[in-house]
PDB file of C-alpha atoms in Angstrom:
ATOM      1  CA  MET A   1      -0.024   0.006  -0.022  1.00 90.00           C
ATOM      2  CA  GLU A   2       1.280   3.505  -0.898  1.00 95.00           C
ATOM      3  CA  ILE A   3       0.745   6.141   1.821  1.00 97.00           C
ATOM      4  CA  LEU A   4       0.709   9.756   0.817  1.00 98.00           C
ATOM      5  CA  ALA A   5       2.360  12.161   3.199  1.00 98.00           C
ATOM      6  CA  PHE A   6       1.750  15.909   2.971  1.00 98.00           C
ATOM      7  CA  GLY A   7       3.874  18.735   4.337  1.00 95.00           C
ATOM      8  CA  VAL A   8       7.034  16.697   4.786  1.00 96.00           C
ATOM      9  CA  GLN A   9      10.167  18.611   5.616  1.00 94.00           C
ATOM     10  CA  ALA A  10      13.414  17.749   3.992  1.00 94.00           C
ATOM     11  CA  ASP A  11      14.977  16.542   7.291  1.00 94.00           C
ATOM     12  CA  GLU A  12      11.881  14.508   8.083  1.00 95.00           C
ATOM     13  CA  LYS A  13      11.634  12.639   4.760  1.00 96.00           C
ATOM     14  CA  PRO A  14      14.395  10.036   5.323  1.00 96.00           C
ATOM     15  CA  LEU A  15      13.048   9.349   8.820  1.00 95.00           C
ATOM     16  CA  LEU A  16       9.554   8.665   7.359  1.00 95.00           C
ATOM     17  CA  GLU A  17      10.963   6.517   4.586  1.00 95.00           C
ATOM     18  CA  LYS A  18      12.953   4.407   7.072  1.00 95.00           C
ATOM     19  CA  ALA A  19      10.131   3.983   9.423  1.00 94.00           C
ATOM     20  CA  PHE A  20       7.743   2.662   6.736  1.00 93.00           C
ATOM     21  CA  ALA A  21      10.417   0.721   4.725  1.00 92.00           C
ATOM     22  CA  ASP A  22       9.508  -2.689   6.139  1.00 87.00           C
ATOM     23  CA  HIS A  23       5.706  -2.349   5.889  1.00 86.00           C
ATOM     24  CA  HIS A  24       4.483   0.131   3.243  1.00 91.00           C
ATOM     25  CA  GLU A  25       5.549   2.460   0.575  1.00 93.00           C
ATOM     26  CA  ILE A  26       5.423   6.195   1.467  1.00 96.00           C
ATOM     27  CA  ARG A  27       5.315   9.029  -0.994  1.00 97.00           C
ATOM     28  CA  CYS A  28       6.387  12.292   0.610  1.00 97.00           C
ATOM     29  CA  LEU A  29       5.205  15.654  -0.622  1.00 97.00           C
ATOM     30  CA  ASP A  30       6.449  19.048   0.511  1.00 94.00           C
ATOM     31  CA  VAL A  31       3.057  20.624  -0.305  1.00 95.00           C
ATOM     32  CA  PHE A  32       0.440  21.042   2.467  1.00 95.00           C
ATOM     33  CA  LEU A  33      -2.944  19.451   2.335  1.00 97.00           C
ATOM     34  CA  ASN A  34      -5.785  21.785   1.417  1.00 96.00           C
ATOM     35  CA  GLU A  35      -8.731  21.912  -0.937  1.00 97.00           C
ATOM     36  CA  ASP A  36      -6.446  22.572  -3.899  1.00 97.00           C
ATOM     37  CA  THR A  37      -4.053  19.646  -3.153  1.00 97.00           C
ATOM     38  CA  ALA A  38      -6.538  17.198  -1.683  1.00 98.00           C
ATOM     39  CA  PRO A  39      -7.331  15.636  -5.163  1.00 98.00           C
ATOM     40  CA  ILE A  40      -3.774  14.354  -5.236  1.00 97.00           C
ATOM     41  CA  ALA A  41      -4.726  11.821  -2.587  1.00 98.00           C
ATOM     42  CA  THR A  42      -7.340  10.200  -4.804  1.00 98.00           C
ATOM     43  CA  GLY A  43      -6.761   6.401  -4.624  1.00 97.00           C
ATOM     44  CA  HIS A  44      -4.749   6.533  -1.431  1.00 98.00           C
ATOM     45  CA  GLU A  45      -6.412   4.731   1.508  1.00 98.00           C
ATOM     46  CA  ILE A  46      -4.151   6.410   4.010  1.00 98.00           C
ATOM     47  CA  VAL A  47      -2.829   9.999   4.046  1.00 98.00           C
ATOM     48  CA  CYS A  48      -0.318  11.351   6.504  1.00 98.00           C
ATOM     49  CA  THR A  49      -0.590  14.979   7.573  1.00 98.00           C
ATOM     50  CA  SER A  50       1.168  17.640   9.530  1.00 94.00           C
ATOM     51  CA  VAL A  51      -0.322  20.214  11.886  1.00 90.00           C
ATOM     52  CA  ASN A  52      -0.454  22.938   9.248  1.00 89.00           C
ATOM     53  CA  CYS A  53      -2.493  20.904   6.826  1.00 96.00           C
ATOM     54  CA  ASP A  54      -6.127  21.850   6.414  1.00 96.00           C
ATOM     55  CA  LEU A  55      -8.385  19.031   7.363  1.00 97.00           C
ATOM     56  CA  GLY A  56     -11.615  21.050   7.468  1.00 97.00           C
ATOM     57  CA  SER A  57     -14.955  19.732   6.138  1.00 97.00           C
ATOM     58  CA  GLY A  58     -14.263  20.524   2.504  1.00 98.00           C
ATOM     59  CA  VAL A  59     -10.861  18.701   2.476  1.00 98.00           C
ATOM     60  CA  LEU A  60     -12.254  15.786   4.288  1.00 98.00           C
ATOM     61  CA  GLU A  61     -15.143  15.438   1.868  1.00 98.00           C
ATOM     62  CA  ILE A  62     -12.661  15.361  -1.034  1.00 98.00           C
ATOM     63  CA  LEU A  63     -10.439  12.813   0.692  1.00 98.00           C
ATOM     64  CA  ALA A  64     -13.295  10.548   1.502  1.00 98.00           C
ATOM     65  CA  ALA A  65     -14.691  10.775  -2.065  1.00 98.00           C
ATOM     66  CA  GLY A  66     -11.284   9.779  -3.393  1.00 98.00           C
ATOM     67  CA  GLY A  67     -11.122   6.639  -1.316  1.00 98.00           C
ATOM     68  CA  THR A  68      -9.136   7.728   1.758  1.00 98.00           C
ATOM     69  CA  ARG A  69     -10.120   5.883   4.940  1.00 98.00           C
ATOM     70  CA  MET A  70      -7.428   6.960   7.369  1.00 98.00           C
ATOM     71  CA  VAL A  71      -5.717  10.224   8.342  1.00 98.00           C
ATOM     72  CA  ALA A  72      -2.416   9.770  10.248  1.00 98.00           C
ATOM     73  CA  GLN A  73      -1.503  13.114  11.768  1.00 98.00           C
ATOM     74  CA  ARG A  74       2.224  13.643  12.593  1.00 97.00           C
ATOM     75  CA  SER A  75       1.650  15.851  15.671  1.00 94.00           C
ATOM     76  CA  THR A  76       0.052  16.005  19.085  1.00 91.00           C
ATOM     77  CA  GLY A  77      -2.245  18.862  18.191  1.00 88.00           C
ATOM     78  CA  PHE A  78      -5.343  18.181  16.093  1.00 93.00           C
ATOM     79  CA  ASN A  79      -7.187  21.546  16.081  1.00 89.00           C
ATOM     80  CA  ASN A  80      -6.713  21.607  12.210  1.00 93.00           C
ATOM     81  CA  ILE A  81      -9.021  18.521  11.921  1.00 96.00           C
ATOM     82  CA  ASP A  82     -12.779  18.621  11.891  1.00 97.00           C
ATOM     83  CA  LEU A  83     -13.307  15.443  13.959  1.00 97.00           C
ATOM     84  CA  HIS A  84     -17.100  15.600  13.707  1.00 97.00           C
ATOM     85  CA  VAL A  85     -16.961  15.521   9.859  1.00 98.00           C
ATOM     86  CA  ALA A  86     -14.377  12.900   9.809  1.00 97.00           C
ATOM     87  CA  GLU A  87     -16.531  10.633  12.007  1.00 97.00           C
ATOM     88  CA  ARG A  88     -19.549  11.229   9.843  1.00 97.00           C
ATOM     89  CA  LEU A  89     -17.601  10.293   6.756  1.00 97.00           C
ATOM     90  CA  GLY A  90     -16.287   7.129   8.424  1.00 96.00           C
ATOM     91  CA  LEU A  91     -12.651   8.266   8.401  1.00 97.00           C
ATOM     92  CA  ARG A  92     -10.245   6.961  10.999  1.00 98.00           C
ATOM     93  CA  VAL A  93      -8.105   9.777  12.520  1.00 98.00           C
ATOM     94  CA  ALA A  94      -4.999   9.108  14.679  1.00 98.00           C
ATOM     95  CA  ARG A  95      -2.401  11.462  16.065  1.00 97.00           C
ATOM     96  CA  VAL A  96       0.823  11.176  18.090  1.00 97.00           C
ATOM     97  CA  SER A  97      -0.318  11.567  21.656  1.00 93.00           C
ATOM     98  CA  SER A  98       3.157  12.294  22.983  1.00 93.00           C
ATOM     99  CA  TYR A  99       6.833  12.850  22.106  1.00 96.00           C
ATOM    100  CA  SER A 100       9.916  14.227  23.723  1.00 96.00           C
ATOM    101  CA  PRO A 101       8.661  17.131  25.970  1.00 97.00           C
ATOM    102  CA  TYR A 102      12.212  18.240  26.289  1.00 98.00           C
ATOM    103  CA  SER A 103      12.343  19.347  22.661  1.00 98.00           C
ATOM    104  CA  VAL A 104       9.702  22.039  23.175  1.00 98.00           C
ATOM    105  CA  ALA A 105      10.632  22.952  26.724  1.00 98.00           C
ATOM    106  CA  GLU A 106      14.205  23.410  25.824  1.00 98.00           C
ATOM    107  CA  PHE A 107      13.311  25.622  22.816  1.00 98.00           C
ATOM    108  CA  ALA A 108      11.007  27.764  24.850  1.00 98.00           C
ATOM    109  CA  TRP A 109      13.870  28.418  27.153  1.00 98.00           C
ATOM    110  CA  THR A 110      16.021  29.192  24.069  1.00 98.00           C
ATOM    111  CA  LEU A 111      13.522  31.835  23.128  1.00 98.00           C
ATOM    112  CA  ALA A 112      13.296  33.232  26.578  1.00 98.00           C
ATOM    113  CA  MET A 113      16.979  33.543  27.035  1.00 98.00           C
ATOM    114  CA  ALA A 114      17.578  34.869  23.503  1.00 98.00           C
ATOM    115  CA  VAL A 115      15.252  37.832  24.083  1.00 98.00           C
ATOM    116  CA  ASN A 116      16.443  38.318  27.589  1.00 98.00           C
ATOM    117  CA  ARG A 117      20.115  38.541  26.667  1.00 98.00           C
ATOM    118  CA  ARG A 118      19.513  40.267  23.249  1.00 98.00           C
ATOM    119  CA  VAL A 119      21.387  37.431  21.465  1.00 97.00           C
ATOM    120  CA  VAL A 120      20.011  38.088  17.950  1.00 96.00           C
ATOM    121  CA  ARG A 121      20.906  41.767  18.181  1.00 96.00           C
ATOM    122  CA  ALA A 122      24.389  40.924  19.557  1.00 97.00           C
ATOM    123  CA  ALA A 123      25.048  38.361  16.826  1.00 97.00           C
ATOM    124  CA  THR A 124      23.921  40.786  14.142  1.00 96.00           C
ATOM    125  CA  ARG A 125      26.303  43.505  15.500  1.00 96.00           C
ATOM    126  CA  THR A 126      29.338  41.297  15.796  1.00 97.00           C
ATOM    127  CA  ARG A 127      28.932  40.236  12.100  1.00 96.00           C
ATOM    128  CA  ASP A 128      29.471  43.922  11.335  1.00 97.00           C
ATOM    129  CA  PHE A 129      32.424  44.006  13.800  1.00 98.00           C
ATOM    130  CA  ASP A 130      30.452  46.239  16.107  1.00 97.00           C
ATOM    131  CA  PHE A 131      31.441  45.033  19.605  1.00 97.00           C
ATOM    132  CA  ARG A 132      29.551  47.602  21.764  1.00 97.00           C
ATOM    133  CA  LEU A 133      27.439  46.410  24.594  1.00 97.00           C
ATOM    134  CA  ASP A 134      24.934  49.307  24.390  1.00 97.00           C
ATOM    135  CA  GLY A 135      21.443  48.020  24.531  1.00 95.00           C
ATOM    136  CA  LEU A 136      22.417  44.443  25.251  1.00 97.00           C
ATOM    137  CA  MET A 137      21.832  44.348  29.066  1.00 97.00           C
ATOM    138  CA  GLY A 138      19.827  41.413  30.162  1.00 97.00           C
ATOM    139  CA  ARG A 139      18.900  40.225  33.669  1.00 98.00           C
ATOM    140  CA  ASP A 140      19.475  37.114  35.832  1.00 98.00           C
ATOM    141  CA  MET A 141      16.660  34.575  35.870  1.00 98.00           C
ATOM    142  CA  HIS A 142      17.845  33.376  39.294  1.00 98.00           C
ATOM    143  CA  GLY A 143      15.452  34.587  41.927  1.00 98.00           C
ATOM    144  CA  ARG A 144      12.737  35.728  39.597  1.00 98.00           C
ATOM    145  CA  THR A 145       9.363  34.268  38.972  1.00 98.00           C
ATOM    146  CA  ALA A 146       8.409  31.893  36.123  1.00 99.00           C
ATOM    147  CA  GLY A 147       4.696  31.575  35.407  1.00 99.00           C
ATOM    148  CA  ILE A 148       3.882  28.296  33.577  1.00 99.00           C
ATOM    149  CA  VAL A 149       0.419  28.181  31.911  1.00 98.00           C
ATOM    150  CA  GLY A 150      -0.151  24.490  31.464  1.00 98.00           C
ATOM    151  CA  THR A 151       1.793  22.024  33.507  1.00 98.00           C
ATOM    152  CA  GLY A 152       1.560  18.750  31.564  1.00 97.00           C
ATOM    153  CA  LYS A 153       4.710  16.916  30.335  1.00 97.00           C
ATOM    154  CA  ILE A 154       6.115  20.032  28.497  1.00 98.00           C
ATOM    155  CA  GLY A 155       5.196  22.463  31.148  1.00 98.00           C
ATOM    156  CA  GLU A 156       6.765  20.180  33.753  1.00 98.00           C
ATOM    157  CA  ALA A 157      10.018  19.958  31.723  1.00 98.00           C
ATOM    158  CA  PHE A 158       9.974  23.735  31.372  1.00 98.00           C
ATOM    159  CA  ALA A 159       9.464  24.034  35.188  1.00 98.00           C
ATOM    160  CA  ARG A 160      12.451  21.724  35.893  1.00 98.00           C
ATOM    161  CA  ILE A 161      14.694  23.937  33.927  1.00 98.00           C
ATOM    162  CA  ALA A 162      13.263  27.053  35.732  1.00 98.00           C
ATOM    163  CA  HIS A 163      13.912  25.259  38.967  1.00 98.00           C
ATOM    164  CA  GLY A 164      17.487  24.716  37.888  1.00 98.00           C
ATOM    165  CA  PHE A 165      17.829  28.513  37.357  1.00 98.00           C
ATOM    166  CA  GLY A 166      16.627  29.031  40.923  1.00 98.00           C
ATOM    167  CA  MET A 167      13.267  30.594  40.031  1.00 98.00           C
ATOM    168  CA  ARG A 168      10.121  30.838  41.948  1.00 98.00           C
ATOM    169  CA  LEU A 169       7.469  28.733  40.277  1.00 99.00           C
ATOM    170  CA  LEU A 170       3.790  29.648  39.633  1.00 99.00           C
ATOM    171  CA  GLY A 171       1.516  27.333  37.696  1.00 98.00           C
ATOM    172  CA  TRP A 172      -1.974  27.407  36.210  1.00 98.00           C
ATOM    173  CA  ASP A 173      -3.823  24.360  34.996  1.00 98.00           C
ATOM    174  CA  VAL A 174      -7.102  22.489  35.333  1.00 97.00           C
ATOM    175  CA  ALA A 175      -5.231  19.839  37.369  1.00 97.00           C
ATOM    176  CA  GLU A 176      -2.140  20.096  39.545  1.00 98.00           C
ATOM    177  CA  ASN A 177       0.937  18.100  38.506  1.00 98.00           C
ATOM    178  CA  PRO A 178       2.430  16.338  41.557  1.00 98.00           C
ATOM    179  CA  ALA A 179       5.990  16.454  40.048  1.00 98.00           C
ATOM    180  CA  CYS A 180       5.677  20.290  39.741  1.00 98.00           C
ATOM    181  CA  LEU A 181       4.441  20.538  43.307  1.00 98.00           C
ATOM    182  CA  GLU A 182       7.584  18.662  44.377  1.00 98.00           C
ATOM    183  CA  LEU A 183       9.637  21.365  42.610  1.00 98.00           C
ATOM    184  CA  GLY A 184       7.935  23.930  44.841  1.00 98.00           C
ATOM    185  CA  MET A 185       5.434  25.201  42.347  1.00 98.00           C
ATOM    186  CA  THR A 186       2.459  27.132  43.693  1.00 98.00           C
ATOM    187  CA  TYR A 187      -0.786  26.909  41.632  1.00 98.00           C
ATOM    188  CA  VAL A 188      -2.610  30.174  41.461  1.00 98.00           C
ATOM    189  CA  PRO A 189      -5.430  31.790  39.419  1.00 98.00           C
ATOM    190  CA  LYS A 190      -4.354  32.817  35.907  1.00 98.00           C
ATOM    191  CA  ASP A 191      -4.678  36.593  36.637  1.00 98.00           C
ATOM    192  CA  ARG A 192      -2.322  36.305  39.652  1.00 98.00           C
ATOM    193  CA  LEU A 193       0.207  34.268  37.687  1.00 98.00           C
ATOM    194  CA  LEU A 194       0.231  36.924  34.893  1.00 98.00           C
ATOM    195  CA  ALA A 195       0.559  39.817  37.366  1.00 98.00           C
ATOM    196  CA  GLU A 196       3.424  38.289  39.341  1.00 98.00           C
ATOM    197  CA  SER A 197       5.543  36.484  36.828  1.00 98.00           C
ATOM    198  CA  ASP A 198       8.717  37.867  35.259  1.00 98.00           C
ATOM    199  CA  LEU A 199       8.596  35.121  32.621  1.00 98.00           C
ATOM    200  CA  VAL A 200       5.323  33.658  31.286  1.00 99.00           C
ATOM    201  CA  SER A 201       5.521  30.495  29.187  1.00 99.00           C
ATOM    202  CA  LEU A 202       2.425  28.893  27.512  1.00 98.00           C
ATOM    203  CA  HIS A 203       2.018  25.140  27.326  1.00 98.00           C
ATOM    204  CA  VAL A 204      -1.649  24.440  26.927  1.00 97.00           C
ATOM    205  CA  PRO A 205      -3.387  22.918  23.931  1.00 94.00           C
ATOM    206  CA  LEU A 206      -5.581  25.046  21.628  1.00 93.00           C
ATOM    207  CA  MET A 207      -9.309  24.428  22.167  1.00 92.00           C
ATOM    208  CA  PRO A 208     -12.320  26.635  22.478  1.00 93.00           C
ATOM    209  CA  GLN A 209     -11.649  27.262  26.087  1.00 95.00           C
ATOM    210  CA  THR A 210      -8.072  28.336  25.511  1.00 97.00           C
ATOM    211  CA  SER A 211      -8.502  30.329  22.303  1.00 97.00           C
ATOM    212  CA  ARG A 212      -6.960  33.717  22.852  1.00 97.00           C
ATOM    213  CA  LEU A 213      -6.284  32.879  26.463  1.00 98.00           C
ATOM    214  CA  ILE A 214      -3.741  35.725  26.456  1.00 98.00           C
ATOM    215  CA  ASP A 215      -5.965  38.485  25.186  1.00 98.00           C
ATOM    216  CA  ALA A 216      -5.796  42.244  25.614  1.00 98.00           C
ATOM    217  CA  ASP A 217      -6.959  42.083  29.204  1.00 98.00           C
ATOM    218  CA  ALA A 218      -4.504  39.317  30.069  1.00 98.00           C
ATOM    219  CA  LEU A 219      -1.597  41.163  28.493  1.00 98.00           C
ATOM    220  CA  LYS A 220      -2.394  44.345  30.530  1.00 98.00           C
ATOM    221  CA  LEU A 221      -2.086  42.271  33.705  1.00 98.00           C
ATOM    222  CA  MET A 222       1.512  41.348  32.950  1.00 98.00           C
ATOM    223  CA  LYS A 223       4.529  43.335  34.249  1.00 98.00           C
ATOM    224  CA  ASP A 224       5.822  45.966  31.779  1.00 98.00           C
ATOM    225  CA  ASP A 225       9.230  44.237  31.872  1.00 98.00           C
ATOM    226  CA  ALA A 226       7.978  40.656  31.679  1.00 98.00           C
ATOM    227  CA  ILE A 227       8.956  38.128  29.061  1.00 98.00           C
ATOM    228  CA  LEU A 228       6.222  36.159  27.175  1.00 99.00           C
ATOM    229  CA  VAL A 229       7.036  32.863  25.334  1.00 99.00           C
ATOM    230  CA  ASN A 230       4.604  30.910  23.308  1.00 98.00           C
ATOM    231  CA  SER A 231       5.801  27.562  21.933  1.00 98.00           C
ATOM    232  CA  SER A 232       2.472  25.819  22.009  1.00 97.00           C
ATOM    233  CA  ARG A 233      -0.253  27.039  19.609  1.00 95.00           C
ATOM    234  CA  GLY A 234      -0.498  30.483  18.001  1.00 96.00           C
ATOM    235  CA  GLY A 235      -4.196  30.810  18.751  1.00 96.00           C
ATOM    236  CA  LEU A 236      -3.458  31.110  22.486  1.00 98.00           C
ATOM    237  CA  VAL A 237      -2.401  34.728  21.973  1.00 98.00           C
ATOM    238  CA  ASP A 238      -4.347  37.629  20.538  1.00 98.00           C
ATOM    239  CA  SER A 239      -1.628  38.876  18.177  1.00 98.00           C
ATOM    240  CA  ALA A 240      -3.154  42.186  17.401  1.00 98.00           C
ATOM    241  CA  ALA A 241      -3.503  42.918  21.121  1.00 98.00           C
ATOM    242  CA  LEU A 242       0.124  41.881  21.561  1.00 98.00           C
ATOM    243  CA  VAL A 243       1.214  44.352  18.895  1.00 98.00           C
ATOM    244  CA  ALA A 244      -0.721  47.134  20.650  1.00 98.00           C
ATOM    245  CA  GLU A 245       1.015  46.475  23.873  1.00 98.00           C
ATOM    246  CA  LEU A 246       4.431  46.294  22.224  1.00 98.00           C
ATOM    247  CA  ARG A 247       3.771  49.614  20.549  1.00 98.00           C
ATOM    248  CA  GLU A 248       3.401  51.080  24.040  1.00 98.00           C
ATOM    249  CA  GLY A 249       6.927  49.957  24.860  1.00 97.00           C
ATOM    250  CA  ARG A 250       5.896  47.069  27.021  1.00 98.00           C
ATOM    251  CA  PHE A 251       7.740  43.786  27.708  1.00 98.00           C
ATOM    252  CA  THR A 252      11.408  42.983  27.970  1.00 97.00           C
ATOM    253  CA  GLY A 253      10.930  40.427  25.303  1.00 98.00           C
ATOM    254  CA  VAL A 254       8.441  38.170  23.433  1.00 98.00           C
ATOM    255  CA  GLY A 255       9.438  34.763  21.981  1.00 98.00           C
ATOM    256  CA  LEU A 256       6.989  33.275  19.562  1.00 98.00           C
ATOM    257  CA  ASP A 257       7.481  29.874  17.914  1.00 98.00           C
ATOM    258  CA  VAL A 258       3.835  29.830  16.689  1.00 97.00           C
ATOM    259  CA  TYR A 259       1.463  32.303  15.302  1.00 97.00           C
ATOM    260  CA  GLU A 260      -2.375  32.245  15.079  1.00 95.00           C
ATOM    261  CA  ALA A 261      -2.437  32.646  11.224  1.00 94.00           C
ATOM    262  CA  GLU A 262       0.743  30.559  10.528  1.00 94.00           C
ATOM    263  CA  ALA A 263      -1.003  28.207   8.046  1.00 88.00           C
ATOM    264  CA  GLY A 264       0.147  29.002   4.594  1.00 88.00           C
ATOM    265  CA  LEU A 265       3.238  30.847   5.894  1.00 92.00           C
ATOM    266  CA  PHE A 266       5.214  28.691   8.292  1.00 93.00           C
ATOM    267  CA  PHE A 267       7.302  25.947   6.812  1.00 91.00           C
ATOM    268  CA  LEU A 268       7.349  27.722   3.490  1.00 91.00           C
ATOM    269  CA  ASP A 269       9.772  30.102   1.690  1.00 93.00           C
ATOM    270  CA  LYS A 270       8.062  33.433   1.457  1.00 94.00           C
ATOM    271  CA  SER A 271      11.215  35.576   1.250  1.00 94.00           C
ATOM    272  CA  LEU A 272      10.465  36.787  -2.259  1.00 95.00           C
ATOM    273  CA  GLU A 273       6.838  37.669  -1.626  1.00 94.00           C
ATOM    274  CA  ALA A 274       4.996  40.488  -0.048  1.00 92.00           C
ATOM    275  CA  ILE A 275       3.548  39.351   3.308  1.00 92.00           C
ATOM    276  CA  GLU A 276      -0.107  40.273   3.413  1.00 94.00           C
ATOM    277  CA  ASP A 277      -0.457  39.641   7.165  1.00 96.00           C
ATOM    278  CA  ASP A 278       0.108  43.113   8.644  1.00 97.00           C
ATOM    279  CA  THR A 279       0.189  41.814  12.212  1.00 98.00           C
ATOM    280  CA  LEU A 280       2.920  39.337  11.606  1.00 98.00           C
ATOM    281  CA  ALA A 281       4.872  41.843   9.523  1.00 97.00           C
ATOM    282  CA  ARG A 282       4.634  44.335  12.445  1.00 97.00           C
ATOM    283  CA  LEU A 283       5.513  41.819  15.069  1.00 98.00           C
ATOM    284  CA  VAL A 284       8.852  40.941  13.431  1.00 97.00           C
ATOM    285  CA  THR A 285       9.929  44.613  13.322  1.00 97.00           C
ATOM    286  CA  PHE A 286      10.024  45.021  17.123  1.00 97.00           C
ATOM    287  CA  PRO A 287      13.636  44.689  18.422  1.00 96.00           C
ATOM    288  CA  ASN A 288      12.449  42.791  21.500  1.00 97.00           C
ATOM    289  CA  VAL A 289      10.410  40.194  19.585  1.00 98.00           C
ATOM    290  CA  LEU A 290      11.844  36.953  18.226  1.00 98.00           C
ATOM    291  CA  VAL A 291       9.611  34.921  15.922  1.00 98.00           C
ATOM    292  CA  THR A 292      10.515  31.337  14.691  1.00 98.00           C
ATOM    293  CA  SER A 293       8.536  29.099  12.435  1.00 96.00           C
ATOM    294  CA  HIS A 294       7.109  26.334  14.603  1.00 95.00           C
ATOM    295  CA  GLN A 295      10.388  24.583  15.136  1.00 96.00           C
ATOM    296  CA  ALA A 296      10.344  23.852  18.901  1.00 97.00           C
ATOM    297  CA  TYR A 297       9.502  20.173  18.346  1.00 96.00           C
ATOM    298  CA  TYR A 298      12.102  19.844  15.610  1.00 96.00           C
ATOM    299  CA  THR A 299      14.875  17.677  17.189  1.00 97.00           C
ATOM    300  CA  VAL A 300      16.038  14.330  15.827  1.00 95.00           C
ATOM    301  CA  ASP A 301      14.755  12.785  19.030  1.00 96.00           C
ATOM    302  CA  ALA A 302      11.254  14.257  18.914  1.00 97.00           C
ATOM    303  CA  VAL A 303      10.766  13.913  15.147  1.00 96.00           C
ATOM    304  CA  GLY A 304      12.009  10.346  15.393  1.00 95.00           C
ATOM    305  CA  GLN A 305       9.377   9.520  18.068  1.00 97.00           C
ATOM    306  CA  ILE A 306       6.641  11.240  16.081  1.00 96.00           C
ATOM    307  CA  VAL A 307       7.470   9.225  12.952  1.00 96.00           C
ATOM    308  CA  GLU A 308       7.751   5.896  14.786  1.00 96.00           C
ATOM    309  CA  ALA A 309       4.305   6.607  16.451  1.00 97.00           C
ATOM    310  CA  THR A 310       2.927   7.541  13.177  1.00 97.00           C
ATOM    311  CA  ALA A 311       4.022   4.339  11.518  1.00 96.00           C
ATOM    312  CA  GLN A 312       2.629   2.308  14.411  1.00 96.00           C
ATOM    313  CA  ASN A 313      -0.719   4.117  13.988  1.00 97.00           C
ATOM    314  CA  VAL A 314      -0.777   2.925  10.394  1.00 97.00           C
ATOM    315  CA  LEU A 315       0.154  -0.628  11.285  1.00 96.00           C
ATOM    316  CA  ASP A 316      -2.561  -0.671  13.911  1.00 96.00           C
ATOM    317  CA  TYR A 317      -5.045   0.469  11.358  1.00 96.00           C
ATOM    318  CA  THR A 318      -4.045  -2.156   8.780  1.00 95.00           C
ATOM    319  CA  ALA A 319      -4.150  -4.911  11.571  1.00 95.00           C
ATOM    320  CA  GLY A 320      -7.529  -3.755  12.767  1.00 95.00           C
ATOM    321  CA  LEU A 321      -6.160  -2.560  16.143  1.00 95.00           C
ATOM    322  CA  ARG A 322      -6.853   0.512  18.190  1.00 94.00           C
ATOM    323  CA  SER A 323      -4.657   2.527  20.441  1.00 94.00           C
ATOM    324  CA  ALA A 324      -5.002   5.628  22.626  1.00 94.00           C
ATOM    325  CA  ASN A 325      -3.751   7.689  19.639  1.00 96.00           C
ATOM    326  CA  VAL A 326      -7.005   7.171  17.722  1.00 97.00           C
ATOM    327  CA  LEU A 327      -9.252  10.228  17.862  1.00 97.00           C
ATOM    328  CA  VAL A 328     -12.000   8.988  15.434  1.00 95.00           C
ATOM    329  CA  PRO A 329     -13.913   6.839  15.797  1.00 94.00           C
ATOM    330  CA  ARG A 330     -14.403   7.970  19.358  1.00 81.00           C
ATOM    331  CA  SER A 331     -15.268   4.573  20.784  1.00 67.00           C
TER     332      SER A 331
END
């Protein structure tokens, strides 16, 4: 059986081919799945997708009409998939329920420290042989407060690093993580966490309850010199409201690995095109903002685990088995 994989990165392709080599053929495409590209999948029982693929009702209808019966998503998040339509069409949908939490947690810290210590500005200067320190002063993380929004596996990994820095830990989640409590974390209401934290890092999934969790009101609660990091999902932050606060000169730094309108932009080369998204275009102009293109998960360890889990999801499907990774059917 040939499996069609959409949105495959160059570094990811050999890992996918190796994982499927003993079982199925896999055809890797660098284009993302949407209504224009969905007809390519005609005749393929299984399609493999990434988080920036469009799996809304229109795309799912095209896939089902073309003979697709399974969608194997190469990510933990699945907010890009209309699960109700998939179930109505009789499609099986599986995801990767977990992979290395350290990949994302470590990258979130990379963003935090890069904006704190002005690393990008410093590197740009030294390339021009400008070795002045003006404007590069950062601050110690030791003794300051880290507010961790979402304390699952990734949030816990982030908290362990913060604990290593000697930071006070505040957490917000629907359930307390015993491992975080052992680190000395205090769980508090979201508003208190935002008001007291020097560093706020987001580690919750995107769902209706968390959409624009960090909105204009939430941003105004934060300290003027706080650092905000989002390595989870772009839709957690109201980007226009963030721009408004940055225009007022607020925040020591903002590190964004995700953006709420990243589909159609991230993972693609747009360097020769005019960017129509005015909010993103404005964000990248702020000297205290660092935007990366959804690469927090992108380590050989994490991608390897994602690929192996995806291959197993396909094997389970062909063998008539079901695992906890299956989202549809729901029972």
